C-alpha cells in the first residue's frame, strides 16, 4: 500500500492502526525494521512525500534464492525433457565431461571434446562434426554421451542413437501406417546435433547376408545425406577408423566420402580398458558379499 506521506505512514503505527509483525520492530523513525537483518521494511521517497512497505535485505535474499532455485529446477526439467528426446539410455543420461576418469591415454580426446562444447556456437554455425574411434572398451560411448549431455544442458536439441536403431525404425515403418521412412529422416534433421554411436558393427559378417547388408548400406547413405543436407553437425563413434570402414568392412566409397566431409575432425581414443576395470570392481564387491 502506498501512503501519501512519510508522516501518514508513521502516524498509522503511532496510533496502533498498523502494528509491526512478529519479526519486526519499530525503529527510531517510528517505522518497521527487520529483527534479523536490521534493515528497513519501509520505503520513503527522497522528498518524503510518499512511503510504503517493502521487503528487507534478508527477504530480498530469500526471494533471489527462490528465483535461482526455480530457474535451476527449470533448467533441470528442460534438460531431462531434451534428454528423453535424445534417446539417451539411463546408464549415461546424467554423465558429464567432468565425471570422466582422465588418463594419459584419453586426456587429448577429452580436451578436444571439452573445447567442442565450449565453442558450441561456432561449431554449430560452421557445421563441424567429429569422428571418434578406438578399440572396444576404450570409452567411446561414455565420451560421446558426456559430450551430448553437455550440449543438451546448454539447450541444444540432440539425438543420441545408432544405425541399428534407425534401421529398425525404417523397417518398422514398412509394416504400419503412420510415420514413414521420409518422416524418420526428417526427424533426424530436426536435431541441432546428431550422435551416431558404434558405427560399422552392423556390417560385421556382411558376406553372409549380402542383400540385407546392401539395404543397410543404402539406408546409411540416406541417413548421412539427410544430415549432410541439413548442414547440422554429426558426431560419430566407431571401433574403426574411417579408412577401415572401407578396407575392413567394404563400405561403399560414397559413404566414406560423405563421412569424411561430415567429420571435420577425427579423434582417436586409445589405451584404457574401462569395462575390464568396472568388471573387476564389481567382481571384488561380489566377493565381499560372499558370492
PDB file of C-alpha atoms in Angstrom:
ATOM      1  CA  UNK A   1       0.000   0.000   0.000  1.00  0.00           C
ATOM      2  CA  UNK A   2       1.338   3.434  -0.942  1.00  0.00           C
ATOM      3  CA  UNK A   3       0.846   6.239   1.575  1.00  0.00           C
ATOM      4  CA  UNK A   4       0.711   9.894   0.635  1.00  0.00           C
ATOM      5  CA  UNK A   5       3.450  10.964   3.074  1.00  0.00           C
ATOM      6  CA  UNK A   6       6.030   9.529   5.426  1.00  0.00           C
ATOM      7  CA  UNK A   7       4.230  11.203   8.314  1.00  0.00           C
ATOM      8  CA  UNK A   8       0.969   9.476   7.364  1.00  0.00           C
ATOM      9  CA  UNK A   9       2.603   6.033   7.473  1.00  0.00           C
ATOM     10  CA  UNK A  10       4.353   6.853  10.756  1.00  0.00           C
ATOM     11  CA  UNK A  11       1.061   8.018  12.252  1.00  0.00           C
ATOM     12  CA  UNK A  12      -0.604   4.703  11.413  1.00  0.00           C
ATOM     13  CA  UNK A  13       1.925   2.936  13.635  1.00  0.00           C
ATOM     14  CA  UNK A  14       1.826   5.592  16.319  1.00  0.00           C
ATOM     15  CA  UNK A  15      -1.938   5.273  16.823  1.00  0.00           C
ATOM     16  CA  UNK A  16      -1.784   1.497  16.606  1.00  0.00           C
ATOM     17  CA  UNK A  17      -3.796   1.169  13.404  1.00  0.00           C
ATOM     18  CA  UNK A  18      -0.770  -0.596  11.938  1.00  0.00           C
ATOM     19  CA  UNK A  19       1.334  -2.888  14.103  1.00  0.00           C
ATOM     20  CA  UNK A  20       4.772  -4.402  13.452  1.00  0.00           C
ATOM     21  CA  UNK A  21       4.854  -8.096  12.604  1.00  0.00           C
ATOM     22  CA  UNK A  22       6.408 -10.656  14.949  1.00  0.00           C
ATOM     23  CA  UNK A  23       9.746 -10.425  13.133  1.00  0.00           C
ATOM     24  CA  UNK A  24       9.710  -6.606  13.044  1.00  0.00           C
ATOM     25  CA  UNK A  25      10.394  -3.772  15.461  1.00  0.00           C
ATOM     26  CA  UNK A  26       9.762  -0.054  15.189  1.00  0.00           C
ATOM     27  CA  UNK A  27      12.897   1.995  14.689  1.00  0.00           C
ATOM     28  CA  UNK A  28      13.739   5.487  15.878  1.00  0.00           C
ATOM     29  CA  UNK A  29      11.815   6.890  12.919  1.00  0.00           C
ATOM     30  CA  UNK A  30       8.709   5.015  14.065  1.00  0.00           C
ATOM     31  CA  UNK A  31       8.660   2.666  11.097  1.00  0.00           C
ATOM     32  CA  UNK A  32       9.215  -1.117  10.899  1.00  0.00           C
ATOM     33  CA  UNK A  33      12.624  -2.784  10.672  1.00  0.00           C
ATOM     34  CA  UNK A  34      13.547  -6.469  10.335  1.00  0.00           C
ATOM     35  CA  UNK A  35      14.694  -8.100  13.584  1.00  0.00           C
ATOM     36  CA  UNK A  36      17.008 -10.443  11.660  1.00  0.00           C
ATOM     37  CA  UNK A  37      18.966  -8.108   9.372  1.00  0.00           C
ATOM     38  CA  UNK A  38      18.041  -4.737  10.949  1.00  0.00           C
ATOM     39  CA  UNK A  39      17.235  -3.221   7.580  1.00  0.00           C
ATOM     40  CA  UNK A  40      14.012  -1.242   6.921  1.00  0.00           C
ATOM     41  CA  UNK A  41      10.758  -2.842   5.904  1.00  0.00           C
ATOM     42  CA  UNK A  42       9.617   0.522   4.591  1.00  0.00           C
ATOM     43  CA  UNK A  43      10.420   2.812   1.696  1.00  0.00           C
ATOM     44  CA  UNK A  44      10.397   6.612   1.773  1.00  0.00           C
ATOM     45  CA  UNK A  45      10.751   8.825  -1.273  1.00  0.00           C
ATOM     46  CA  UNK A  46      13.546  11.400  -1.326  1.00  0.00           C
ATOM     47  CA  UNK A  47      11.085  14.248  -0.838  1.00  0.00           C
ATOM     48  CA  UNK A  48       9.331  12.273   1.953  1.00  0.00           C
ATOM     49  CA  UNK A  49       6.017  12.799   0.183  1.00  0.00           C
ATOM     50  CA  UNK A  50       5.452   9.072  -0.390  1.00  0.00           C
ATOM     51  CA  UNK A  51       6.033   5.987   1.721  1.00  0.00           C
ATOM     52  CA  UNK A  52       5.227   2.300   1.509  1.00  0.00           C
ATOM     53  CA  UNK A  53       6.008  -1.090   2.980  1.00  0.00           C
ATOM     54  CA  UNK A  54       8.810  -3.040   1.279  1.00  0.00           C
ATOM     55  CA  UNK A  55      10.925  -6.134   1.783  1.00  0.00           C
ATOM     56  CA  UNK A  56      14.088  -6.005   3.861  1.00  0.00           C
ATOM     57  CA  UNK A  57      17.535  -7.203   2.854  1.00  0.00           C
ATOM     58  CA  UNK A  58      17.121 -10.795   4.074  1.00  0.00           C
ATOM     59  CA  UNK A  59      13.713 -11.043   2.394  1.00  0.00           C
ATOM     60  CA  UNK A  60      15.294  -9.844  -0.848  1.00  0.00           C
ATOM     61  CA  UNK A  61      17.938 -12.553  -0.470  1.00  0.00           C
ATOM     62  CA  UNK A  62      15.259 -15.191   0.119  1.00  0.00           C
ATOM     63  CA  UNK A  63      13.340 -14.050  -2.957  1.00  0.00           C
ATOM     64  CA  UNK A  64      16.563 -14.170  -5.005  1.00  0.00           C
ATOM     65  CA  UNK A  65      17.398 -17.637  -3.652  1.00  0.00           C
ATOM     66  CA  UNK A  66      13.941 -18.973  -4.520  1.00  0.00           C
ATOM     67  CA  UNK A  67      14.145 -17.474  -8.009  1.00  0.00           C
ATOM     68  CA  UNK A  68      17.556 -19.063  -8.552  1.00  0.00           C
ATOM     69  CA  UNK A  69      16.270 -22.423  -7.300  1.00  0.00           C
ATOM     70  CA  UNK A  70      13.227 -22.200  -9.569  1.00  0.00           C
ATOM     71  CA  UNK A  71      15.480 -21.306 -12.507  1.00  0.00           C
ATOM     72  CA  UNK A  72      17.828 -24.187 -11.662  1.00  0.00           C
ATOM     73  CA  UNK A  73      14.928 -26.634 -11.445  1.00  0.00           C
ATOM     74  CA  UNK A  74      13.569 -25.316 -14.732  1.00  0.00           C
ATOM     75  CA  UNK A  75      16.953 -25.954 -16.395  1.00  0.00           C
ATOM     76  CA  UNK A  76      16.993 -29.489 -14.961  1.00  0.00           C
ATOM     77  CA  UNK A  77      13.442 -30.179 -16.159  1.00  0.00           C
ATOM     78  CA  UNK A  78      14.239 -28.822 -19.616  1.00  0.00           C
ATOM     79  CA  UNK A  79      17.433 -30.902 -19.713  1.00  0.00           C
ATOM     80  CA  UNK A  80      15.504 -34.040 -18.745  1.00  0.00           C
ATOM     81  CA  UNK A  81      12.925 -33.365 -21.449  1.00  0.00           C
ATOM     82  CA  UNK A  82      15.620 -32.885 -24.086  1.00  0.00           C
ATOM     83  CA  UNK A  83      17.419 -35.959 -22.754  1.00  0.00           C
ATOM     84  CA  UNK A  84      14.300 -38.084 -23.311  1.00  0.00           C
ATOM     85  CA  UNK A  85      14.070 -36.860 -26.886  1.00  0.00           C
ATOM     86  CA  UNK A  86      17.741 -37.664 -27.410  1.00  0.00           C
ATOM     87  CA  UNK A  87      17.121 -41.408 -26.738  1.00  0.00           C
ATOM     88  CA  UNK A  88      19.962 -41.324 -24.213  1.00  0.00           C
ATOM     89  CA  UNK A  89      19.963 -44.502 -22.149  1.00  0.00           C
ATOM     90  CA  UNK A  90      19.625 -44.438 -18.366  1.00  0.00           C
ATOM     91  CA  UNK A  91      23.262 -45.532 -17.925  1.00  0.00           C
ATOM     92  CA  UNK A  92      24.600 -42.314 -19.406  1.00  0.00           C
ATOM     93  CA  UNK A  93      21.764 -39.770 -19.123  1.00  0.00           C
ATOM     94  CA  UNK A  94      23.405 -37.731 -16.337  1.00  0.00           C
ATOM     95  CA  UNK A  95      27.059 -38.170 -17.250  1.00  0.00           C
ATOM     96  CA  UNK A  96      29.071 -35.027 -17.943  1.00  0.00           C
ATOM     97  CA  UNK A  97      32.646 -34.472 -19.091  1.00  0.00           C
ATOM     98  CA  UNK A  98      33.631 -33.568 -15.537  1.00  0.00           C
ATOM     99  CA  UNK A  99      32.644 -37.106 -14.454  1.00  0.00           C
ATOM    100  CA  UNK A 100      35.246 -38.753 -16.678  1.00  0.00           C
ATOM    101  CA  UNK A 101      38.344 -40.527 -15.407  1.00  0.00           C
ATOM    102  CA  UNK A 102      41.129 -38.725 -17.229  1.00  0.00           C
ATOM    103  CA  UNK A 103      44.298 -40.685 -18.031  1.00  0.00           C
ATOM    104  CA  UNK A 104      47.407 -40.034 -20.085  1.00  0.00           C
ATOM    105  CA  UNK A 105      45.774 -42.009 -22.908  1.00  0.00           C
ATOM    106  CA  UNK A 106      42.410 -40.217 -23.140  1.00  0.00           C
ATOM    107  CA  UNK A 107      43.363 -36.698 -21.995  1.00  0.00           C
ATOM    108  CA  UNK A 108      43.733 -35.305 -25.504  1.00  0.00           C
ATOM    109  CA  UNK A 109      40.372 -36.692 -26.648  1.00  0.00           C
ATOM    110  CA  UNK A 110      38.556 -35.249 -23.629  1.00  0.00           C
ATOM    111  CA  UNK A 111      40.228 -31.874 -24.010  1.00  0.00           C
ATOM    112  CA  UNK A 112      39.124 -31.693 -27.649  1.00  0.00           C
ATOM    113  CA  UNK A 113      35.551 -32.655 -26.773  1.00  0.00           C
ATOM    114  CA  UNK A 114      35.533 -30.143 -23.928  1.00  0.00           C
ATOM    115  CA  UNK A 115      36.648 -27.417 -26.336  1.00  0.00           C
ATOM    116  CA  UNK A 116      33.954 -28.568 -28.761  1.00  0.00           C
ATOM    117  CA  UNK A 117      31.304 -27.984 -26.094  1.00  0.00           C
ATOM    118  CA  UNK A 118      32.807 -24.646 -25.016  1.00  0.00           C
ATOM    119  CA  UNK A 119      32.757 -23.412 -28.612  1.00  0.00           C
ATOM    120  CA  UNK A 120      29.275 -24.774 -29.298  1.00  0.00           C
ATOM    121  CA  UNK A 121      28.047 -21.703 -31.147  1.00  0.00           C
ATOM    122  CA  UNK A 122      30.971 -21.735 -33.568  1.00  0.00           C
ATOM    123  CA  UNK A 123      30.903 -25.499 -34.199  1.00  0.00           C
ATOM    124  CA  UNK A 124      27.168 -25.417 -34.886  1.00  0.00           C
ATOM    125  CA  UNK A 125      27.364 -22.351 -37.114  1.00  0.00           C
ATOM    126  CA  UNK A 126      30.226 -23.894 -39.107  1.00  0.00           C
ATOM    127  CA  UNK A 127      28.753 -27.430 -39.133  1.00  0.00           C
ATOM    128  CA  UNK A 128      31.812 -29.014 -37.502  1.00  0.00           C
ATOM    129  CA  UNK A 129      31.333 -32.738 -36.938  1.00  0.00           C
ATOM    130  CA  UNK A 130      33.525 -35.296 -35.169  1.00  0.00           C
ATOM    131  CA  UNK A 131      34.596 -38.879 -35.805  1.00  0.00           C
ATOM    132  CA  UNK A 132      35.744 -40.596 -32.606  1.00  0.00           C
ATOM    133  CA  UNK A 133      37.171 -44.092 -32.893  1.00  0.00           C
ATOM    134  CA  UNK A 134      39.100 -46.599 -30.838  1.00  0.00           C
ATOM    135  CA  UNK A 135      39.164 -50.175 -29.651  1.00  0.00           C
ATOM    136  CA  UNK A 136      36.403 -51.905 -27.698  1.00  0.00           C
ATOM    137  CA  UNK A 137      36.091 -50.699 -24.086  1.00  0.00           C
ATOM    138  CA  UNK A 138      38.177 -47.570 -24.683  1.00  0.00           C
ATOM    139  CA  UNK A 139      35.281 -45.355 -23.554  1.00  0.00           C
ATOM    140  CA  UNK A 140      33.932 -44.006 -26.857  1.00  0.00           C
ATOM    141  CA  UNK A 141      30.281 -44.295 -25.851  1.00  0.00           C
ATOM    142  CA  UNK A 142      30.934 -42.672 -22.471  1.00  0.00           C
ATOM    143  CA  UNK A 143      32.834 -39.806 -24.087  1.00  0.00           C
ATOM    144  CA  UNK A 144      30.220 -39.092 -26.757  1.00  0.00           C
ATOM    145  CA  UNK A 145      27.390 -39.436 -24.215  1.00  0.00           C
ATOM    146  CA  UNK A 146      29.115 -36.872 -21.971  1.00  0.00           C
ATOM    147  CA  UNK A 147      29.513 -34.507 -24.918  1.00  0.00           C
ATOM    148  CA  UNK A 148      25.870 -34.999 -25.866  1.00  0.00           C
ATOM    149  CA  UNK A 149      24.780 -34.162 -22.304  1.00  0.00           C
ATOM    150  CA  UNK A 150      26.934 -31.032 -22.276  1.00  0.00           C
ATOM    151  CA  UNK A 151      25.149 -29.814 -25.406  1.00  0.00           C
ATOM    152  CA  UNK A 152      21.748 -30.821 -24.031  1.00  0.00           C
ATOM    153  CA  UNK A 153      22.472 -28.877 -20.835  1.00  0.00           C
ATOM    154  CA  UNK A 154      23.370 -25.781 -22.850  1.00  0.00           C
ATOM    155  CA  UNK A 155      19.957 -26.056 -24.505  1.00  0.00           C
ATOM    156  CA  UNK A 156      20.510 -27.777 -27.843  1.00  0.00           C
ATOM    157  CA  UNK A 157      18.256 -30.444 -29.301  1.00  0.00           C
ATOM    158  CA  UNK A 158      20.351 -33.595 -29.646  1.00  0.00           C
ATOM    159  CA  UNK A 159      19.697 -37.176 -30.655  1.00  0.00           C
ATOM    160  CA  UNK A 160      21.900 -39.999 -29.411  1.00  0.00           C
ATOM    161  CA  UNK A 161      21.286 -43.177 -31.349  1.00  0.00           C
ATOM    162  CA  UNK A 162      22.900 -45.801 -33.562  1.00  0.00           C
ATOM    163  CA  UNK A 163      22.397 -47.117 -37.055  1.00  0.00           C
ATOM    164  CA  UNK A 164      20.759 -50.345 -35.837  1.00  0.00           C
ATOM    165  CA  UNK A 165      18.003 -48.355 -34.092  1.00  0.00           C
ATOM    166  CA  UNK A 166      17.440 -46.189 -37.162  1.00  0.00           C
ATOM    167  CA  UNK A 167      17.294 -49.233 -39.447  1.00  0.00           C
ATOM    168  CA  UNK A 168      14.800 -50.941 -37.142  1.00  0.00           C
ATOM    169  CA  UNK A 169      12.601 -47.844 -37.228  1.00  0.00           C
ATOM    170  CA  UNK A 170      12.738 -47.761 -41.025  1.00  0.00           C
ATOM    171  CA  UNK A 171      11.916 -51.475 -41.279  1.00  0.00           C
ATOM    172  CA  UNK A 172       9.024 -50.984 -38.867  1.00  0.00           C
ATOM    173  CA  UNK A 173       7.666 -48.134 -40.975  1.00  0.00           C
ATOM    174  CA  UNK A 174       7.098 -50.580 -43.844  1.00  0.00           C
ATOM    175  CA  UNK A 175       4.678 -52.663 -41.762  1.00  0.00           C
ATOM    176  CA  UNK A 176       2.477 -49.979 -40.220  1.00  0.00           C
ATOM    177  CA  UNK A 177       0.637 -46.843 -41.084  1.00  0.00           C
ATOM    178  CA  UNK A 178       1.766 -43.572 -39.559  1.00  0.00           C
ATOM    179  CA  UNK A 179       5.371 -42.394 -39.544  1.00  0.00           C
ATOM    180  CA  UNK A 180       7.188 -43.395 -42.707  1.00  0.00           C
ATOM    181  CA  UNK A 181      10.776 -43.501 -43.848  1.00  0.00           C
ATOM    182  CA  UNK A 182      10.768 -39.895 -45.055  1.00  0.00           C
ATOM    183  CA  UNK A 183       9.413 -38.727 -41.704  1.00  0.00           C
ATOM    184  CA  UNK A 184      12.125 -40.684 -39.872  1.00  0.00           C
ATOM    185  CA  UNK A 185      14.840 -38.979 -41.918  1.00  0.00           C
ATOM    186  CA  UNK A 186      13.177 -35.592 -41.490  1.00  0.00           C
ATOM    187  CA  UNK A 187      13.117 -36.130 -37.722  1.00  0.00           C
ATOM    188  CA  UNK A 188      16.868 -36.812 -37.736  1.00  0.00           C
ATOM    189  CA  UNK A 189      17.353 -33.446 -39.410  1.00  0.00           C
ATOM    190  CA  UNK A 190      15.328 -31.684 -36.707  1.00  0.00           C
ATOM    191  CA  UNK A 191      18.117 -32.054 -34.134  1.00  0.00           C
ATOM    192  CA  UNK A 192      20.917 -29.499 -33.761  1.00  0.00           C
ATOM    193  CA  UNK A 193      23.450 -32.277 -33.111  1.00  0.00           C
ATOM    194  CA  UNK A 194      23.155 -35.967 -34.014  1.00  0.00           C
ATOM    195  CA  UNK A 195      25.269 -38.622 -32.297  1.00  0.00           C
ATOM    196  CA  UNK A 196      25.603 -41.941 -34.138  1.00  0.00           C
ATOM    197  CA  UNK A 197      27.213 -44.470 -31.826  1.00  0.00           C
ATOM    198  CA  UNK A 198      29.166 -47.608 -32.739  1.00  0.00           C
ATOM    199  CA  UNK A 199      29.070 -47.077 -36.489  1.00  0.00           C
ATOM    200  CA  UNK A 200      30.165 -50.110 -38.504  1.00  0.00           C
ATOM    201  CA  UNK A 201      29.166 -53.018 -36.289  1.00  0.00           C
ATOM    202  CA  UNK A 202      26.019 -53.509 -38.374  1.00  0.00           C
ATOM    203  CA  UNK A 203      28.213 -54.602 -41.265  1.00  0.00           C
ATOM    204  CA  UNK A 204      30.284 -57.229 -39.473  1.00  0.00           C
ATOM    205  CA  UNK A 205      29.758 -60.552 -41.280  1.00  0.00           C
ATOM    206  CA  UNK A 206      28.065 -58.818 -44.176  1.00  0.00           C
ATOM    207  CA  UNK A 207      29.321 -61.528 -46.538  1.00  0.00           C
ATOM    208  CA  UNK A 208      26.799 -63.931 -45.002  1.00  0.00           C
ATOM    209  CA  UNK A 209      23.789 -61.721 -45.775  1.00  0.00           C
ATOM    210  CA  UNK A 210      24.663 -59.644 -48.802  1.00  0.00           C
ATOM    211  CA  UNK A 211      21.151 -58.398 -49.616  1.00  0.00           C
ATOM    212  CA  UNK A 212      20.392 -57.192 -46.078  1.00  0.00           C
ATOM    213  CA  UNK A 213      23.816 -55.599 -45.848  1.00  0.00           C
ATOM    214  CA  UNK A 214      23.333 -53.785 -49.138  1.00  0.00           C
ATOM    215  CA  UNK A 215      19.975 -52.433 -47.948  1.00  0.00           C
ATOM    216  CA  UNK A 216      21.551 -51.246 -44.685  1.00  0.00           C
ATOM    217  CA  UNK A 217      24.297 -49.543 -46.652  1.00  0.00           C
ATOM    218  CA  UNK A 218      21.750 -47.739 -48.832  1.00  0.00           C
ATOM    219  CA  UNK A 219      19.855 -46.536 -45.766  1.00  0.00           C
ATOM    220  CA  UNK A 220      23.067 -45.421 -44.081  1.00  0.00           C
ATOM    221  CA  UNK A 221      23.843 -43.225 -47.065  1.00  0.00           C
ATOM    222  CA  UNK A 222      20.329 -41.760 -46.918  1.00  0.00           C
ATOM    223  CA  UNK A 223      20.781 -41.005 -43.204  1.00  0.00           C
ATOM    224  CA  UNK A 224      24.152 -39.380 -43.836  1.00  0.00           C
ATOM    225  CA  UNK A 225      22.816 -37.451 -46.787  1.00  0.00           C
ATOM    226  CA  UNK A 226      19.866 -36.141 -44.766  1.00  0.00           C
ATOM    227  CA  UNK A 227      22.155 -34.815 -42.033  1.00  0.00           C
ATOM    228  CA  UNK A 228      24.638 -33.518 -44.603  1.00  0.00           C
ATOM    229  CA  UNK A 229      21.952 -31.548 -46.440  1.00  0.00           C
ATOM    230  CA  UNK A 230      20.547 -30.170 -43.184  1.00  0.00           C
ATOM    231  CA  UNK A 231      24.004 -28.653 -42.548  1.00  0.00           C
ATOM    232  CA  UNK A 232      23.903 -29.644 -38.895  1.00  0.00           C
ATOM    233  CA  UNK A 233      26.806 -31.321 -37.080  1.00  0.00           C
ATOM    234  CA  UNK A 234      27.008 -35.094 -36.691  1.00  0.00           C
ATOM    235  CA  UNK A 235      29.264 -36.868 -34.193  1.00  0.00           C
ATOM    236  CA  UNK A 236      30.222 -40.469 -34.971  1.00  0.00           C
ATOM    237  CA  UNK A 237      31.836 -43.098 -32.792  1.00  0.00           C
ATOM    238  CA  UNK A 238      33.217 -46.381 -34.077  1.00  0.00           C
ATOM    239  CA  UNK A 239      35.671 -49.199 -33.462  1.00  0.00           C
ATOM    240  CA  UNK A 240      37.019 -48.498 -36.931  1.00  0.00           C
ATOM    241  CA  UNK A 241      38.919 -45.619 -38.440  1.00  0.00           C
ATOM    242  CA  UNK A 242      37.237 -44.027 -41.462  1.00  0.00           C
ATOM    243  CA  UNK A 243      39.724 -45.820 -43.720  1.00  0.00           C
ATOM    244  CA  UNK A 244      38.919 -49.151 -42.058  1.00  0.00           C
ATOM    245  CA  UNK A 245      35.220 -48.707 -42.794  1.00  0.00           C
ATOM    246  CA  UNK A 246      36.244 -49.233 -46.400  1.00  0.00           C
ATOM    247  CA  UNK A 247      39.135 -51.668 -46.065  1.00  0.00           C
ATOM    248  CA  UNK A 248      37.807 -53.881 -43.258  1.00  0.00           C
ATOM    249  CA  UNK A 249      34.051 -53.609 -43.814  1.00  0.00           C
ATOM    250  CA  UNK A 250      33.928 -52.832 -47.522  1.00  0.00           C
ATOM    251  CA  UNK A 251      31.544 -49.885 -47.250  1.00  0.00           C
ATOM    252  CA  UNK A 252      30.788 -48.035 -50.447  1.00  0.00           C
ATOM    253  CA  UNK A 253      33.190 -45.255 -51.379  1.00  0.00           C
ATOM    254  CA  UNK A 254      30.336 -42.714 -51.493  1.00  0.00           C
ATOM    255  CA  UNK A 255      29.620 -43.409 -47.816  1.00  0.00           C
ATOM    256  CA  UNK A 256      33.280 -42.997 -46.893  1.00  0.00           C
ATOM    257  CA  UNK A 257      33.481 -39.704 -48.763  1.00  0.00           C
ATOM    258  CA  UNK A 258      30.334 -38.406 -47.108  1.00  0.00           C
ATOM    259  CA  UNK A 259      31.601 -39.299 -43.607  1.00  0.00           C
ATOM    260  CA  UNK A 260      34.923 -37.627 -44.417  1.00  0.00           C
ATOM    261  CA  UNK A 261      33.056 -34.453 -45.349  1.00  0.00           C
ATOM    262  CA  UNK A 262      30.863 -34.514 -42.259  1.00  0.00           C
ATOM    263  CA  UNK A 263      33.580 -35.394 -39.746  1.00  0.00           C
ATOM    264  CA  UNK A 264      35.621 -32.190 -39.675  1.00  0.00           C
ATOM    265  CA  UNK A 265      37.920 -33.607 -37.012  1.00  0.00           C
ATOM    266  CA  UNK A 266      38.931 -37.204 -36.301  1.00  0.00           C
ATOM    267  CA  UNK A 267      39.794 -38.164 -32.721  1.00  0.00           C
ATOM    268  CA  UNK A 268      41.408 -41.448 -31.755  1.00  0.00           C
ATOM    269  CA  UNK A 269      40.630 -42.722 -28.264  1.00  0.00           C
ATOM    270  CA  UNK A 270      43.147 -45.262 -27.122  1.00  0.00           C
ATOM    271  CA  UNK A 271      44.651 -47.039 -24.202  1.00  0.00           C
ATOM    272  CA  UNK A 272      42.373 -47.736 -21.268  1.00  0.00           C
ATOM    273  CA  UNK A 273      40.035 -50.720 -20.913  1.00  0.00           C
ATOM    274  CA  UNK A 274      37.344 -49.231 -18.681  1.00  0.00           C
ATOM    275  CA  UNK A 275      34.957 -52.167 -18.954  1.00  0.00           C
ATOM    276  CA  UNK A 276      37.562 -54.517 -17.512  1.00  0.00           C
ATOM    277  CA  UNK A 277      38.148 -52.052 -14.665  1.00  0.00           C
ATOM    278  CA  UNK A 278      34.408 -51.878 -13.898  1.00  0.00           C
ATOM    279  CA  UNK A 279      34.060 -55.668 -14.202  1.00  0.00           C
ATOM    280  CA  UNK A 280      36.900 -56.184 -11.702  1.00  0.00           C
ATOM    281  CA  UNK A 281      35.443 -53.671  -9.232  1.00  0.00           C
ATOM    282  CA  UNK A 282      32.036 -55.386  -9.384  1.00  0.00           C
ATOM    283  CA  UNK A 283      33.674 -58.791  -9.053  1.00  0.00           C
ATOM    284  CA  UNK A 284      35.639 -57.679  -5.980  1.00  0.00           C
ATOM    285  CA  UNK A 285      32.451 -56.258  -4.449  1.00  0.00           C
ATOM    286  CA  UNK A 286      30.615 -59.523  -5.102  1.00  0.00           C
ATOM    287  CA  UNK A 287      33.417 -61.414  -3.332  1.00  0.00           C
ATOM    288  CA  UNK A 288      32.910 -59.254  -0.258  1.00  0.00           C
ATOM    289  CA  UNK A 289      29.277 -60.372  -0.280  1.00  0.00           C
ATOM    290  CA  UNK A 290      30.432 -63.968  -0.307  1.00  0.00           C
ATOM    291  CA  UNK A 291      29.310 -64.531  -3.881  1.00  0.00           C
TER     292      UNK A 291
END
